[in-house]
Amino acid sequence: DVKVTQSSRYLVKRTGEKVFLECVQDMDHENMFWYRQDPGLGLRLIYFSYDVKMKEKGDIPEGYSVSREKKERFSLILESASTNQTSMYLCASSSPGVLNTEAFFGQGTRLTVV
Amino acid sequence: AQSVAQPEDQVNVAEGNPLTVKCTYSVSGNPYLFWYVQYPNRGLQFLLKYITGDNLVKGSYGFEAEFNKSQTSFHLKKPSALVSDSALYFCAVRASGGYQKVTFGTGTKLQVIP
């Protein structure tokens, strides 16, 4: 059974803290993604990575950075957390191939910044 | 830039009636199209996809979707709704070439009324 695992289901952090969200996939996928989900806005892409050490900005990268040192792990970093980064964060992975191109999602991390 | 529109925030349907959840898209070149479902406090689950070939694609839990190139639409359908289908549904698009960035719509809440 394929799996994308996010390190935490719920996190509460203080304004100004540096926050790390971790994601691990066991499907040997090249592509990995970080989205945030907010009511009425759907899923918005923060960053994606198509290979180790490779990354591309998504639609809302401001205030975030990412790290992909190993193929199976993709980390999202909030350099200095702010209250407007309170959200549900979803990690996903996919294959670049044509046949198996759908994304697989983790269970999500609900981050609250106080 | 690629985009997805889901014009209805919520769709209500009586149990046993057919349901349709609408989606239109914009992308350069040929699209890969997807539908995902999200149950409360969970990640997204893949339902079905269109890559190429037959315009009517069948997926999990009795859902199907019809690709219409001229109308740039990919509506989700089911002949007979179940109460357990009540959830949040997302349409997504990806270009067939280049970076495999996936763009999601804002989501449609489906409420099936017993």
Short mmCIF file of C-alpha atoms in Angstrom, two decimals:
data_model
loop_
_atom_site.label_atom_id
_atom_site.label_comp_id
_atom_site.label_asym_id
_atom_site.label_seq_id
_atom_site.Cartn_x
_atom_site.Cartn_y
_atom_site.Cartn_z
CA ASP A 1 0.00 0.00 0.00
CA VAL A 2 1.47 3.30 -1.08
CA LYS A 3 2.11 5.84 1.59
CA VAL A 4 2.89 9.50 2.10
CA THR A 5 3.54 10.29 5.73
CA GLN A 6 3.59 13.71 7.31
CA SER A 7 5.41 13.93 10.61
CA SER A 8 2.64 15.66 12.58
CA ARG A 9 -1.15 15.85 12.41
CA TYR A 10 -1.40 18.94 14.59
CA LEU A 11 1.16 21.61 15.47
CA VAL A 12 0.93 24.78 17.54
CA LYS A 13 3.78 27.25 17.17
CA ARG A 14 4.50 30.78 18.31
CA THR A 15 4.90 33.77 16.04
CA GLY A 16 8.50 34.11 14.93
CA GLU A 17 9.44 30.47 15.45
CA LYS A 18 11.17 28.49 12.73
CA VAL A 19 8.91 25.58 11.81
CA PHE A 20 9.75 22.38 9.99
CA LEU A 21 7.11 20.19 8.35
CA GLU A 22 8.40 16.82 7.23
CA CYS A 23 7.06 14.51 4.54
CA VAL A 24 8.24 11.05 3.56
CA GLN A 25 7.03 8.87 0.68
CA ASP A 26 7.78 5.22 0.07
CA MET A 27 6.86 5.02 -3.63
CA ASP A 28 10.18 6.13 -5.13
CA HIS A 29 8.41 9.10 -6.74
CA GLU A 30 10.44 11.83 -8.39
CA ASN A 31 7.86 14.58 -7.85
CA MET A 32 6.90 15.95 -4.45
CA PHE A 33 4.65 18.87 -3.57
CA TRP A 34 3.63 21.08 -0.67
CA TYR A 35 0.17 22.66 -0.68
CA ARG A 36 -1.74 24.68 1.82
CA GLN A 37 -5.49 24.34 2.07
CA ASP A 38 -7.73 27.15 3.26
CA PRO A 39 -11.54 27.30 3.21
CA GLY A 40 -12.84 28.83 0.00
CA LEU A 41 -9.38 28.90 -1.57
CA GLY A 42 -8.87 25.21 -2.24
CA LEU A 43 -5.33 23.88 -2.50
CA ARG A 44 -2.60 26.32 -3.35
CA LEU A 45 0.84 25.13 -4.39
CA ILE A 46 3.70 26.42 -2.25
CA TYR A 47 6.68 24.56 -3.74
CA PHE A 48 7.33 21.44 -5.71
CA SER A 49 10.38 19.34 -6.41
CA TYR A 50 10.97 17.12 -9.42
CA ASP A 51 14.25 15.61 -8.27
CA VAL A 52 16.66 15.56 -5.36
CA LYS A 53 17.97 19.07 -4.61
CA MET A 54 15.70 20.50 -7.34
CA LYS A 55 12.81 22.80 -6.48
CA GLU A 56 10.42 25.17 -8.14
CA LYS A 57 8.30 27.90 -6.64
CA GLY A 58 4.59 27.36 -6.73
CA ASP A 59 1.89 29.99 -6.54
CA ILE A 60 2.46 31.20 -2.96
CA PRO A 61 6.14 30.64 -1.98
CA GLU A 62 6.56 33.80 0.11
CA GLY A 63 7.52 33.05 3.69
CA TYR A 64 8.39 29.42 2.92
CA SER A 65 11.40 27.44 1.82
CA VAL A 66 11.92 23.73 1.11
CA SER A 67 14.61 21.12 1.27
CA ARG A 68 14.97 17.85 -0.59
CA GLU A 69 18.24 16.14 0.27
CA LYS A 70 16.91 12.61 -0.30
CA LYS A 71 14.43 11.35 -2.85
CA GLU A 72 11.91 10.14 -0.29
CA ARG A 73 11.88 13.23 1.94
CA PHE A 74 10.60 16.75 1.26
CA SER A 75 10.62 19.33 4.02
CA LEU A 76 8.71 22.59 4.22
CA ILE A 77 10.27 25.34 6.33
CA LEU A 78 8.56 28.40 7.72
CA GLU A 79 11.51 30.69 8.41
CA SER A 80 9.61 32.93 10.84
CA ALA A 81 6.08 31.75 11.46
CA SER A 82 3.27 34.28 11.28
CA THR A 83 -0.41 34.02 12.15
CA ASN A 84 -1.41 34.19 8.48
CA GLN A 85 0.41 30.88 7.98
CA THR A 86 -2.15 29.12 10.16
CA SER A 87 -3.53 26.51 7.76
CA MET A 88 -3.77 22.88 6.75
CA TYR A 89 -0.60 21.77 4.96
CA LEU A 90 -0.70 18.83 2.55
CA CYS A 91 2.24 16.97 1.10
CA ALA A 92 1.91 14.89 -2.07
CA SER A 93 4.08 12.84 -4.39
CA SER A 94 3.69 11.59 -7.94
CA SER A 95 5.50 9.83 -10.72
CA PRO A 96 6.48 11.78 -13.83
CA GLY A 97 5.26 8.95 -16.02
CA VAL A 98 2.07 9.02 -18.06
CA LEU A 99 0.29 5.96 -16.75
CA ASN A 100 0.77 6.50 -13.01
CA THR A 101 0.60 10.24 -12.87
CA GLU A 102 -1.90 10.85 -10.08
CA ALA A 103 -0.69 12.39 -6.85
CA PHE A 104 -0.78 10.61 -3.51
CA PHE A 105 -1.41 12.74 -0.46
CA GLY A 106 -0.41 12.62 3.16
CA GLN A 107 -2.98 13.01 5.91
CA GLY A 108 -2.21 16.69 6.38
CA THR A 109 -0.71 18.83 9.14
CA ARG A 110 -2.93 21.40 10.76
CA LEU A 111 -0.64 24.21 11.85
CA THR A 112 -1.77 26.91 14.23
CA VAL A 113 0.49 29.92 14.77
CA VAL A 114 -0.32 31.90 17.90
CA ALA B 1 -0.81 29.90 -16.50
CA GLN B 2 -2.98 26.90 -15.88
CA SER B 3 -6.15 27.13 -13.82
CA VAL B 4 -9.21 25.18 -12.69
CA ALA B 5 -12.67 26.54 -11.97
CA GLN B 6 -15.27 24.79 -9.85
CA PRO B 7 -18.23 27.15 -10.10
CA GLU B 8 -20.30 25.64 -7.29
CA ASP B 9 -19.19 25.89 -3.67
CA GLN B 10 -21.84 23.36 -2.67
CA VAL B 11 -24.05 20.83 -4.45
CA ASN B 12 -27.04 19.27 -2.72
CA VAL B 13 -28.62 16.11 -4.09
CA ALA B 14 -31.13 13.61 -2.76
CA GLU B 15 -29.95 10.09 -2.10
CA GLY B 16 -30.55 7.90 -5.14
CA ASN B 17 -30.58 10.81 -7.58
CA PRO B 18 -27.84 11.39 -10.15
CA LEU B 19 -25.16 13.91 -9.22
CA THR B 20 -22.90 16.21 -11.22
CA VAL B 21 -20.00 18.28 -9.93
CA LYS B 22 -18.73 20.77 -12.49
CA CYS B 23 -15.14 21.58 -13.47
CA THR B 24 -13.61 23.66 -16.25
CA TYR B 25 -9.90 24.11 -16.87
CA SER B 26 -7.30 26.11 -18.73
CA VAL B 27 -3.88 24.72 -19.65
CA SER B 28 -1.35 24.96 -22.46
CA GLY B 29 -1.31 21.87 -24.62
CA ASN B 30 -2.98 18.60 -23.79
CA PRO B 31 -4.37 18.29 -20.27
CA TYR B 32 -4.14 15.58 -17.69
CA LEU B 33 -7.26 15.91 -15.54
CA PHE B 34 -8.02 14.50 -12.11
CA TRP B 35 -10.72 14.29 -9.50
CA TYR B 36 -9.96 13.86 -5.80
CA VAL B 37 -12.21 13.48 -2.76
CA GLN B 38 -11.53 14.66 0.78
CA TYR B 39 -13.33 13.44 3.86
CA PRO B 40 -13.23 15.57 7.05
CA ASN B 41 -9.75 15.97 8.57
CA ARG B 42 -8.21 13.70 5.98
CA GLY B 43 -5.86 14.07 3.02
CA LEU B 44 -7.07 13.86 -0.56
CA GLN B 45 -7.89 10.53 -2.16
CA PHE B 46 -7.60 9.97 -5.91
CA LEU B 47 -10.89 9.15 -7.69
CA LEU B 48 -10.17 9.11 -11.41
CA LYS B 49 -8.14 10.67 -14.19
CA TYR B 50 -8.21 11.49 -17.88
CA ILE B 51 -4.93 11.14 -19.74
CA THR B 52 -5.90 10.24 -23.28
CA GLY B 53 -8.36 8.07 -25.18
CA ASP B 54 -12.02 7.58 -24.31
CA ASN B 55 -13.64 10.81 -23.15
CA LEU B 56 -15.67 9.00 -20.50
CA VAL B 57 -13.50 7.72 -17.68
CA LYS B 58 -14.62 5.53 -14.82
CA GLY B 59 -13.15 5.61 -11.34
CA SER B 60 -13.57 4.53 -7.77
CA TYR B 61 -16.88 4.20 -5.89
CA GLY B 62 -19.00 4.31 -9.06
CA PHE B 63 -17.88 7.79 -10.11
CA GLU B 64 -17.21 8.75 -13.72
CA ALA B 65 -16.20 11.91 -15.53
CA GLU B 66 -16.56 13.17 -19.05
CA PHE B 67 -13.78 15.06 -20.80
CA ASN B 68 -15.04 17.68 -23.26
CA LYS B 69 -12.19 19.33 -25.14
CA SER B 70 -14.28 21.96 -26.92
CA GLN B 71 -15.84 23.13 -23.65
CA THR B 72 -12.63 22.55 -21.63
CA SER B 73 -14.69 20.74 -19.05
CA PHE B 74 -14.28 17.63 -16.95
CA HIS B 75 -17.50 17.16 -14.96
CA LEU B 76 -17.75 14.47 -12.28
CA LYS B 77 -20.87 12.31 -12.32
CA LYS B 78 -22.52 9.43 -10.53
CA PRO B 79 -25.82 7.80 -11.56
CA SER B 80 -27.12 7.28 -8.01
CA ALA B 81 -25.82 9.26 -5.03
CA LEU B 82 -25.19 7.74 -1.62
CA VAL B 83 -25.15 9.55 1.71
CA SER B 84 -21.57 8.31 2.13
CA ASP B 85 -20.58 10.31 -0.99
CA SER B 86 -20.94 13.51 1.05
CA ALA B 87 -17.48 15.07 1.02
CA LEU B 88 -15.33 17.78 -0.54
CA TYR B 89 -14.41 17.19 -4.18
CA PHE B 90 -11.47 18.74 -6.00
CA CYS B 91 -10.74 18.90 -9.70
CA ALA B 92 -7.11 19.27 -10.82
CA VAL B 93 -5.18 19.79 -14.05
CA ARG B 94 -1.64 19.20 -15.18
CA ALA B 95 -0.01 19.89 -18.51
CA SER B 96 1.18 16.79 -20.34
CA GLY B 97 4.66 18.18 -20.89
CA GLY B 98 7.19 20.27 -19.02
CA TYR B 99 7.19 20.55 -15.24
CA GLN B 100 4.45 18.46 -13.71
CA LYS B 101 2.87 21.22 -11.70
CA VAL B 102 -0.65 20.24 -10.62
CA THR B 103 -3.22 22.99 -10.12
CA PHE B 104 -6.36 22.41 -8.06
CA GLY B 105 -9.74 24.05 -8.03
CA THR B 106 -11.29 25.57 -4.92
CA GLY B 107 -13.38 22.49 -4.21
CA THR B 108 -17.10 21.64 -4.19
CA LYS B 109 -18.84 20.37 -1.11
CA LEU B 110 -21.25 17.60 -2.01
CA GLN B 111 -24.12 17.07 0.40
CA VAL B 112 -26.28 13.99 -0.21
CA ILE B 113 -29.58 14.27 1.61
CA PRO B 114 -31.18 11.06 2.92
#
